[in-house]
Amino acid sequence: MYHHPAPRSRAVSRRNLLKGSAAAAVLGASLGPLARASAAGATLVDGDHVNALVIGSGYGGAVTALRLTQAGITTNVVEMGMAWNTPGPDGKIFCNMLRPDQRSYWLRTSTDQPLGYFLGIPANKAIGKYTGVLDSERFSGVRVYQGRGVGGGSLVNGGMAVQPLRSYFEEVLPSVDPKAMYDTYFPRANAALGVNYIDPAWFEAAECYRYARLSRNQANASGYRTTFVPNVYDFTYMAREQADTVPRSALASEVIYGNNHGKRTLDKTYLAAAAATGRLSVTSQHVVTAVKPAPAGGYAVTMTQIGTGGDPVARKTVRADRVFFAAGSIGTSKLLVAMKAAGALSGLPDAVGQGWGNNGNVMVARANHIWDTTGALQASMPAMGIDNWSDAAGPVFAEIAPFPTGVELWVSLYLAITRNPQRARFVFDTGTGAVDLTWQTAQNQPAIDAAKRVFDRLNATQFTVYRRDLFGPNKIWGDDFTYHPLGGCILNQATDNWGRLPGFPGLYVVDGSLLPGNIGVNPFVTITALAERNIEKIITTDLS
Ligand code: FAE
């Protein structure tokens, strides 16, 4: 269903190469020696006055940081997570999914896996409380998975880099010129992210994609179209992993707790290029807690520095002439709703905190026949999807997901993206001072109904059944969590058509909270492209 940008492939394999020359090549910038994205000594101190402050270092934040620094503007990024550039005692920066340790989760004492059960028995394990890379943030009716660290969601995600169908994009964001997006900003985003395509011939032969070929063949035999999905994981590196000539990452069950190799995360692309300008400072392990107009002009941004146990180390207030909210759909919405309720930004529009959706996410698994093996070795980066978006009765784009446990399980797993129209809003609790999200599990029913159309038929034609033991005892649908939080500060509703917050000159929203709850495909390419569009306008009209 998605729109293919021109195929490209890059033979960049090593981490340091990815960090430097690939970023330079991809971005077409003339880069000097690369500074680290989180330069030592650049940490903000209490009382600082800065030009541009970006809250969060995911896609929206990284695009903003690069384009501001390239425009000659010194930029400070504040990120609550860690810099993830120092190996642990095992010599690795990240742990894998088979042996999660304290590096896996954000301030939890046990893991909180998306597939939390096996044979109906809880599969989570105890871990040390630490500022780990994946947060499973719990609201009253949904768990929302998010990346924590310099690079945001790029550190933990599956790298699937999918452009939405143009007609659907036009429907979802009618105030945005689609021609400019599809001619200029999507290509710009894909190039800078380092999106590449799998070699179809290699895919057909690789043992690590046996699971995807089986699901593809079954889908095709059931009358469904399948399609390759581009990724920011370097597929040439993966081929060398399969050949055992480089250290394994996608083939070593690494993904949601980070990849030690192969993935072009934002710290190696956008943020590395921003650092190379010499105008970027990244302050990690600082949680922004408040933004309000400063008496001397600009905005007072208050933050808490935290240790790796989550303990407060220092409280700082910095004055910033301009503040860019890039804390993600959840982080930005929570901050703005809290600031509006507390009177710090009381004039914000009522649309702030509204229109949140989970991109119609629902997960499901099928049990295969004993002769239909999925493989003990599974690439953790998905490379194919089932495209049933044209089914007016229930559009579905289902990514064929790996289940990389290292043993044969005969399980076919899917993350379905549907057109669920249900929405929720963020609410401030005056008693606790916390912000909750009103989403309830029952709101996933339209997503389940759409996915059921596809997987019931697949099961009927293949004589297979659903697995009922992975998302809870006797539970078919993974419907109590999402990977794709979107909305809460929707473009042209809560902000103007470029992400400016009305009534507060110098405040901008630049992340996934701008997207109205659903985009029909995995969202980071759209978030990146929209950020490219908006920051170009903001630099031209507000900052020149
Ligand atoms: P995000 O990348 O979440 O960045 C926000 C940053 O702000 C984070 O680093 C936060 O730690 C930081 N932050 C938040 N609050 C504060 C605060 N108060 N103070 C300081 N810092 C703060 O936002 N999408 C795809 O397109 N393809 C995929 O294959 C895919 N797979 C995924 C797999 C997993 C497990 C997960 C969790 C997500 C996946 N996604 C995927 C979703 C994608 O990562 C997500 O849409 C983007 O990361 C959102 O980008 P933003 O810039 O909005």
XYZ file of C-alpha atoms and ligand atoms in Angstrom:
597
model
C 0.000 0.000 0.000
C 2.905 2.345 0.511
C 4.561 4.544 -1.960
C 8.020 3.300 -3.000
C 10.766 5.877 -3.007
C 13.598 5.115 -5.434
C 15.433 1.999 -4.233
C 18.847 2.659 -2.806
C 21.329 0.502 -1.026
C 24.416 1.452 0.863
C 27.317 -0.766 1.623
C 28.029 0.754 4.994
C 28.683 -1.783 7.645
C 30.579 -0.616 10.630
C 29.318 1.429 13.474
C 31.946 4.142 13.115
C 31.407 4.334 9.379
C 27.701 4.650 9.944
C 28.411 7.346 12.468
C 30.561 9.410 10.195
C 30.853 9.091 6.503
C 27.440 7.550 5.892
C 25.778 10.395 7.686
C 27.803 12.836 5.657
C 27.099 11.073 2.392
C 23.449 10.611 3.130
C 22.970 14.205 4.113
C 25.101 15.642 1.355
C 26.748 17.861 3.914
C 30.421 18.696 3.984
C 31.262 17.399 7.407
C 34.411 17.905 9.400
C 35.551 15.432 12.063
C 32.447 14.105 13.761
C 31.749 15.192 17.262
C 29.791 12.777 19.397
C 26.083 13.510 19.390
C 26.367 13.944 23.148
C 29.532 15.949 23.476
C 31.131 15.710 26.911
C 31.092 18.941 28.852
C 28.170 20.358 26.945
C 25.643 19.604 29.675
C 23.333 22.498 30.469
C 23.809 24.193 33.839
C 21.297 26.031 35.971
C 20.800 29.619 34.830
C 22.019 29.074 31.263
C 20.488 31.213 28.528
C 20.299 29.402 25.213
C 19.101 30.150 21.752
C 17.153 27.035 20.751
C 16.240 24.226 23.120
C 14.871 20.942 21.783
C 13.074 18.652 24.257
C 13.710 15.056 23.150
C 16.064 13.459 20.625
C 13.807 11.176 18.555
C 12.845 11.812 14.929
C 11.268 15.260 15.356
C 14.084 16.393 17.645
C 16.877 15.057 15.449
C 15.527 16.701 12.282
C 15.106 19.980 14.162
C 18.622 19.784 15.615
C 20.212 19.161 12.232
C 18.375 21.829 10.293
C 18.793 24.483 13.026
C 22.522 23.822 13.392
C 22.988 23.813 9.620
C 21.254 27.202 9.555
C 23.926 28.491 11.937
C 21.841 28.333 15.118
C 23.456 26.867 18.233
C 21.102 24.219 19.538
C 20.723 22.363 22.825
C 18.901 19.056 22.916
C 17.673 17.818 26.293
C 17.002 14.071 26.503
C 15.693 12.154 29.523
C 17.364 8.886 28.463
C 21.031 7.905 28.324
C 23.571 8.543 25.576
C 24.049 4.784 24.895
C 27.652 5.072 23.793
C 29.436 3.110 26.540
C 29.672 -0.688 26.526
C 28.581 -2.596 29.619
C 30.654 -5.286 31.390
C 29.852 -7.737 28.561
C 31.473 -5.382 26.032
C 28.106 -4.541 24.498
C 26.105 -1.354 24.635
C 22.725 -3.097 24.434
C 21.396 -6.445 25.666
C 19.365 -8.798 23.484
C 15.811 -10.033 23.819
C 16.766 -13.491 25.061
C 18.742 -12.311 28.079
C 17.322 -8.916 29.059
C 19.143 -7.167 31.892
C 18.895 -3.723 33.498
C 19.693 -2.053 30.169
C 16.409 -3.284 28.696
C 13.718 -1.295 30.513
C 13.206 2.212 31.760
C 13.134 2.151 35.575
C 11.401 -1.192 36.093
C 12.251 -4.094 38.383
C 10.921 -6.670 35.926
C 10.726 -6.833 32.161
C 7.373 -5.969 30.557
C 7.566 -7.789 27.224
C 5.010 -7.127 24.494
C 4.511 -10.893 24.366
C 4.392 -11.311 28.121
C 3.380 -14.989 28.195
C 4.359 -18.343 26.762
C 1.996 -21.315 26.960
C -0.167 -18.929 28.979
C 2.500 -18.606 31.696
C 4.016 -15.174 32.506
C 7.378 -14.862 30.757
C 8.770 -11.688 32.339
C 11.842 -11.731 34.569
C 13.370 -9.612 37.323
C 15.881 -6.914 36.316
C 17.725 -4.121 38.108
C 16.051 -0.708 38.146
C 17.956 1.377 35.624
C 17.412 4.038 32.974
C 17.104 1.321 30.297
C 16.368 1.946 26.651
C 12.740 0.788 26.330
C 9.919 2.322 28.327
C 6.597 0.548 28.656
C 4.719 3.523 29.987
C 1.498 2.489 31.681
C -1.701 4.499 31.510
C -4.987 3.290 32.950
C -6.055 1.525 29.736
C -2.916 1.018 27.617
C 0.830 0.376 27.762
C 2.773 2.599 25.370
C 6.250 1.430 24.294
C 8.789 4.183 23.617
C 12.538 4.500 23.197
C 14.535 6.308 25.885
C 17.940 7.659 25.021
C 19.767 9.884 22.563
C 18.036 8.799 19.366
C 14.583 8.212 20.891
C 12.485 5.530 19.218
C 15.178 4.841 16.603
C 17.145 2.950 19.278
C 14.446 0.339 19.872
C 12.287 0.195 16.776
C 12.131 -2.350 13.966
C 13.574 0.124 11.474
C 10.664 -0.288 9.047
C 10.755 2.852 6.955
C 7.403 3.066 5.232
C 5.874 5.928 3.300
C 2.088 6.184 3.591
C -0.178 5.797 0.601
C -0.525 9.280 -0.850
C -4.328 9.238 -0.955
C -4.454 8.270 2.726
C -1.891 10.906 3.690
C -4.043 13.524 1.928
C -7.074 12.360 3.874
C -5.283 12.360 7.241
C -3.446 15.688 6.826
C -5.592 17.712 4.410
C -3.868 21.006 5.260
C -0.474 19.763 4.021
C 0.516 20.132 0.362
C 0.975 16.472 -0.714
C 3.061 17.352 -3.757
C 5.683 19.049 -1.615
C 5.682 16.084 0.762
C 6.018 13.420 -1.910
C 8.379 15.354 -4.180
C 10.616 16.922 -1.557
C 10.202 16.000 2.104
C 9.678 12.241 1.949
C 12.719 11.819 -0.343
C 14.729 14.124 1.938
C 13.730 12.104 4.997
C 14.435 8.731 3.350
C 17.874 9.890 2.225
C 18.868 11.305 5.585
C 17.557 8.268 7.484
C 19.565 5.928 5.262
C 16.584 3.840 4.119
C 17.564 0.759 2.093
C 15.927 -2.240 0.430
C 16.470 -5.933 0.866
C 17.828 -7.791 -2.160
C 14.831 -9.972 -3.172
C 17.074 -12.833 -4.334
C 18.917 -12.849 -0.999
C 15.585 -12.747 0.846
C 14.434 -15.874 -0.998
C 17.528 -17.806 0.048
C 18.265 -16.484 3.563
C 17.489 -18.885 6.394
C 16.750 -15.903 8.675
C 13.715 -14.938 6.576
C 12.167 -18.415 6.414
C 9.466 -17.125 8.789
C 8.622 -14.241 6.435
C 8.536 -16.449 3.340
C 6.166 -18.879 5.040
C 3.794 -16.071 6.056
C 4.063 -14.545 2.602
C 3.256 -17.822 0.863
C 0.314 -18.477 3.156
C -1.017 -14.936 2.647
C -0.667 -15.160 -1.131
C -2.371 -18.572 -1.142
C -5.235 -16.975 0.803
C -5.637 -14.232 -1.791
C -3.680 -11.447 -0.067
C -1.030 -9.232 -1.579
C 2.340 -8.971 0.160
C 5.038 -6.372 -0.279
C 8.659 -5.815 0.720
C 9.162 -3.118 3.305
C 12.210 -0.807 3.282
C 14.257 -0.482 6.461
C 17.045 1.593 8.017
C 18.858 -1.582 9.051
C 21.732 -2.091 6.614
C 20.681 -5.204 4.687
C 24.211 -5.692 3.338
C 25.420 -5.930 6.938
C 22.688 -8.472 7.619
C 23.856 -10.569 4.678
C 27.317 -10.643 6.238
C 25.764 -11.665 9.556
C 24.104 -14.595 7.831
C 27.504 -15.461 6.297
C 29.110 -15.204 9.766
C 31.702 -12.621 8.724
C 30.627 -9.839 11.133
C 29.222 -9.725 14.678
C 25.522 -10.518 14.678
C 22.809 -8.087 15.725
C 19.563 -8.549 13.723
C 20.505 -12.240 13.692
C 21.277 -12.222 17.420
C 17.763 -11.347 18.635
C 18.601 -7.678 19.054
C 15.959 -5.044 18.397
C 13.570 -3.717 21.052
C 16.363 -3.349 23.640
C 18.708 -1.841 21.054
C 20.957 -3.051 18.216
C 24.713 -3.242 18.713
C 25.337 -3.227 14.949
C 23.705 -2.635 11.609
C 20.910 -0.178 12.365
C 21.142 3.431 11.194
C 19.790 4.995 14.348
C 19.433 8.756 14.677
C 22.620 9.148 16.716
C 24.490 7.895 13.630
C 22.546 9.870 11.009
C 20.744 13.125 11.775
C 22.292 13.748 15.215
C 25.822 12.857 14.106
C 25.518 15.312 11.237
C 24.142 17.997 13.566
C 27.050 17.404 15.969
C 29.465 17.742 13.059
C 28.403 21.358 12.579
C 29.958 22.140 15.971
C 26.747 23.865 17.050
C 24.978 21.004 18.843
C 25.001 20.151 22.534
C 23.090 17.202 23.915
C 22.247 17.053 27.598
C 21.183 13.494 28.412
C 19.586 12.085 31.583
C 17.629 15.314 32.110
C 13.819 15.193 32.306
C 12.058 18.414 31.333
C 9.265 19.076 33.813
C 8.051 22.606 33.025
C 8.063 25.267 30.309
C 6.673 28.741 30.920
C 7.216 32.277 29.687
C 10.308 33.816 31.293
C 10.008 37.358 32.694
C 13.161 38.371 30.816
C 11.763 37.028 27.512
C 11.746 33.594 25.954
C 10.835 30.588 28.072
C 11.992 29.149 31.381
C 12.572 25.415 30.958
C 12.873 23.441 34.171
C 14.476 20.024 34.198
C 15.562 17.343 36.640
C 18.897 15.647 36.134
C 18.599 11.964 37.032
C 21.024 9.185 37.892
C 20.879 5.736 36.329
C 18.555 4.576 39.117
C 16.118 7.372 38.244
C 17.100 9.313 41.372
C 17.052 13.121 41.115
C 20.566 14.567 41.043
C 19.918 18.247 40.348
C 17.157 20.612 39.353
C 17.960 23.234 36.751
C 16.150 26.068 35.051
C 17.391 27.338 31.726
C 16.111 30.269 29.696
C 15.562 29.525 25.999
C 14.585 31.966 23.278
C 12.853 29.160 21.398
C 11.621 25.774 22.570
C 10.910 22.833 20.267
C 8.725 20.088 21.759
C 10.094 16.790 20.438
C 9.318 14.543 23.410
C 7.116 12.270 21.273
C 3.321 11.992 21.155
C 3.195 11.015 24.816
C 5.980 13.220 26.187
C 4.954 16.399 24.376
C 1.240 15.948 25.056
C 1.821 15.256 28.745
C 4.014 18.337 29.146
C 1.671 20.686 27.290
C -1.478 19.403 29.031
C 0.218 19.759 32.421
C 1.463 23.282 31.596
C -1.980 24.349 30.397
C -3.647 22.954 33.536
C -1.050 24.482 35.839
C -1.528 27.911 34.265
C 2.057 28.068 32.984
C 0.825 28.020 29.363
C -2.850 28.589 30.110
C -3.722 30.151 26.773
C -2.975 26.992 24.794
C -5.830 25.865 22.516
C -8.314 23.301 23.833
C -7.181 20.954 21.046
C -3.946 20.393 22.992
C -4.138 16.902 24.496
C -6.850 15.739 22.058
C -6.985 13.302 19.160
C -4.598 10.615 20.374
C -4.629 7.264 18.588
C -2.537 4.068 18.524
C -2.245 3.862 14.729
C -4.800 1.034 14.867
C -2.143 -1.333 16.299
C -3.063 -4.870 17.239
C -0.836 -7.976 17.383
C -1.750 -11.580 16.728
C -0.049 -14.951 16.227
C -0.957 -18.157 14.364
C 0.150 -21.732 15.064
C 1.570 -23.509 12.017
C 1.548 -27.188 11.103
C 4.586 -29.190 12.168
C 5.875 -29.328 8.579
C 5.642 -25.534 8.161
C 8.764 -24.426 9.996
C 9.454 -20.747 10.667
C 13.142 -21.273 11.502
C 15.163 -21.119 14.713
C 17.210 -18.222 13.311
C 14.992 -15.221 12.565
C 16.073 -11.744 11.464
C 14.685 -9.339 14.046
C 14.096 -6.682 11.367
C 10.805 -7.240 9.534
C 11.120 -7.083 5.746
C 7.639 -7.860 4.465
C 3.996 -6.922 5.047
C 0.540 -8.152 4.075
C -1.273 -5.344 2.288
C -5.052 -5.483 2.615
C -5.481 -1.709 2.864
C -7.821 -1.594 -0.122
C -10.431 -3.662 1.748
C -13.007 -0.951 2.441
C -14.637 -3.097 5.123
C -11.454 -3.143 7.194
C -8.152 -1.826 5.842
C -5.101 -3.638 7.258
C -1.369 -3.377 6.682
C 0.135 -6.267 8.658
C 3.864 -6.458 9.187
C 5.159 -10.038 9.252
C 6.964 -9.907 12.582
C 9.784 -12.159 13.773
C 9.651 -14.267 16.930
C 13.423 -14.618 17.378
C 13.755 -16.993 20.330
C 16.529 -19.112 18.834
C 14.367 -22.246 18.667
C 11.730 -23.483 16.237
C 8.288 -22.531 17.533
C 6.080 -22.814 14.401
C 4.622 -19.391 15.269
C 3.687 -16.750 12.693
C 3.471 -13.332 14.332
C 1.967 -10.112 12.955
C 1.697 -6.458 13.918
C -1.421 -5.164 12.188
C -1.869 -1.473 11.466
C -5.549 -0.699 10.888
C -7.732 2.300 10.308
C -9.210 2.424 13.784
C -11.122 5.728 14.097
C -11.191 5.600 17.905
C -9.381 8.437 19.704
C -8.463 9.348 23.269
C -7.287 12.442 25.128
C -4.806 13.345 27.814
C -6.241 14.480 31.162
C -4.521 16.243 34.032
C -5.231 14.880 37.506
C -5.255 17.832 39.876
C -4.896 15.465 42.843
C -1.722 13.681 41.756
C -0.367 16.160 39.212
C -0.045 13.261 36.751
C -1.402 13.136 33.210
C -3.421 10.078 32.162
C -4.613 8.957 28.770
C -8.303 8.035 28.412
C -7.737 5.163 25.927
C -9.496 1.919 26.918
C -8.768 -1.587 25.608
C -12.307 -1.882 24.227
C -11.472 0.897 21.765
C -9.325 -1.631 19.894
C -12.387 -3.549 18.691
C -12.434 -1.911 15.218
C -8.746 -2.885 14.823
C -9.440 -6.466 15.888
C -12.450 -6.663 13.550
C -10.321 -5.553 10.587
C -7.401 -7.856 11.417
C -9.800 -10.773 12.001
C -11.018 -10.496 8.414
C -7.502 -11.263 7.200
C -6.356 -13.817 9.755
C -9.629 -15.756 9.982
C -9.398 -16.299 6.236
C -5.716 -17.181 6.437
C -6.461 -19.751 9.132
C -9.396 -21.126 7.135
C -7.387 -21.618 3.952
C -4.333 -22.993 5.788
C -6.274 -25.130 8.299
C -4.423 -23.379 11.118
C -5.475 -21.723 14.377
C -4.653 -18.660 16.453
C -2.133 -18.930 19.289
C -3.976 -18.110 22.518
C -1.060 -18.257 24.936
C 1.258 -15.342 24.068
C -0.649 -12.202 25.078
C -2.231 -13.697 28.206
C -3.899 -16.969 29.171
C -6.448 -17.822 26.462
C -5.972 -14.445 24.769
C -5.740 -14.140 20.980
C -5.213 -10.406 20.463
C -2.316 -8.291 21.695
C -4.569 -5.283 22.277
C -3.379 -3.762 25.538
C -0.254 -2.031 24.211
C 0.995 0.017 21.270
C 4.284 0.818 19.551
C 2.812 3.724 17.573
C 1.508 6.536 19.795
C 0.348 9.370 17.546
C -1.389 12.680 18.140
C -2.232 14.778 21.169
C -1.126 18.008 19.524
C -2.460 17.764 16.010
C -1.177 19.890 13.164
C -3.493 22.719 12.133
C -5.692 22.058 15.198
C -3.589 22.384 18.364
C -0.835 24.154 16.400
C -0.846 26.203 13.228
C -0.120 24.452 9.920
C 3.632 24.376 10.704
C 3.670 23.279 14.343
C 3.706 26.725 15.975
C 1.757 26.887 19.245
C -0.677 29.800 18.897
C -0.301 32.587 21.445
C 3.247 31.552 22.360
C 5.755 32.864 19.843
C 8.880 30.710 19.868
C 7.132 27.488 21.000
C 6.938 24.710 18.393
C 5.781 21.087 18.248
C 7.872 18.955 15.902
C 7.186 15.256 16.663
C 4.628 12.452 16.330
C 2.065 14.339 18.402
C 1.280 16.339 15.229
C -0.113 13.257 13.431
C -3.843 12.672 13.891
C -3.795 9.244 15.575
C -3.371 7.106 12.467
C -1.201 7.111 9.361
C -1.818 3.605 8.000
C 1.824 2.487 8.058
C 4.711 2.475 10.538
C 5.058 6.160 11.392
C 8.667 7.334 11.655
C 9.216 8.258 7.996
C 6.110 10.460 8.093
C 7.175 12.052 11.395
C 10.613 12.759 9.901
C 9.280 14.158 6.617
C 6.719 16.376 8.333
C 9.434 17.692 10.655
C 11.580 18.452 7.582
C 8.686 20.381 6.012
C 7.876 22.362 9.146
C 11.409 23.257 10.226
C 12.248 24.533 6.749
C 9.319 26.958 6.962
C 10.116 27.954 10.553
C 13.780 28.660 9.752
C 12.802 30.723 6.703
C 10.045 32.769 8.282
C 10.796 32.917 12.020
C 14.553 32.562 12.335
C 16.102 34.351 9.378
P 10.446 9.600 20.020
O 11.242 8.948 18.943
O 9.661 8.797 20.945
O 11.386 10.620 20.763
C 10.991 11.338 21.896
C 12.199 11.493 22.815
O 11.897 12.435 23.830
C 12.588 10.202 23.529
O 13.968 9.963 23.356
C 12.243 10.480 24.994
O 13.085 9.806 25.917
C 12.387 11.977 25.073
N 11.551 12.590 26.125
C 10.260 12.354 26.377
N 9.800 13.128 27.396
C 10.893 13.912 27.769
C 11.067 14.902 28.772
N 10.048 15.305 29.566
N 12.297 15.460 28.906
C 13.327 15.078 28.099
N 13.202 14.133 27.140
C 11.984 13.561 26.967
O 9.358 10.611 19.309
N 8.061 3.078 13.676
C 8.350 2.840 12.381
O 8.123 3.703 11.523
N 8.896 1.629 11.993
C 9.136 0.632 12.890
O 9.638 -0.446 12.523
C 8.821 0.862 14.256
N 9.017 -0.106 15.191
C 8.833 0.191 16.515
C 9.169 -0.753 17.486
C 9.087 -0.434 18.834
C 9.439 -1.455 19.875
C 8.658 0.867 19.229
C 8.569 1.257 20.679
C 8.310 1.806 18.276
C 8.384 1.490 16.923
N 8.094 2.423 15.934
C 8.314 2.143 14.617
C 7.556 3.753 16.288
C 8.600 4.875 16.177
O 9.781 4.520 16.853
C 7.984 6.164 16.770
O 6.838 6.472 16.006
C 8.962 7.335 16.727
O 10.116 7.064 17.472
C 8.301 8.597 17.254
O 9.157 9.690 16.973
P 9.049 11.031 17.799
O 10.074 11.960 17.303
O 7.624 11.479 17.825
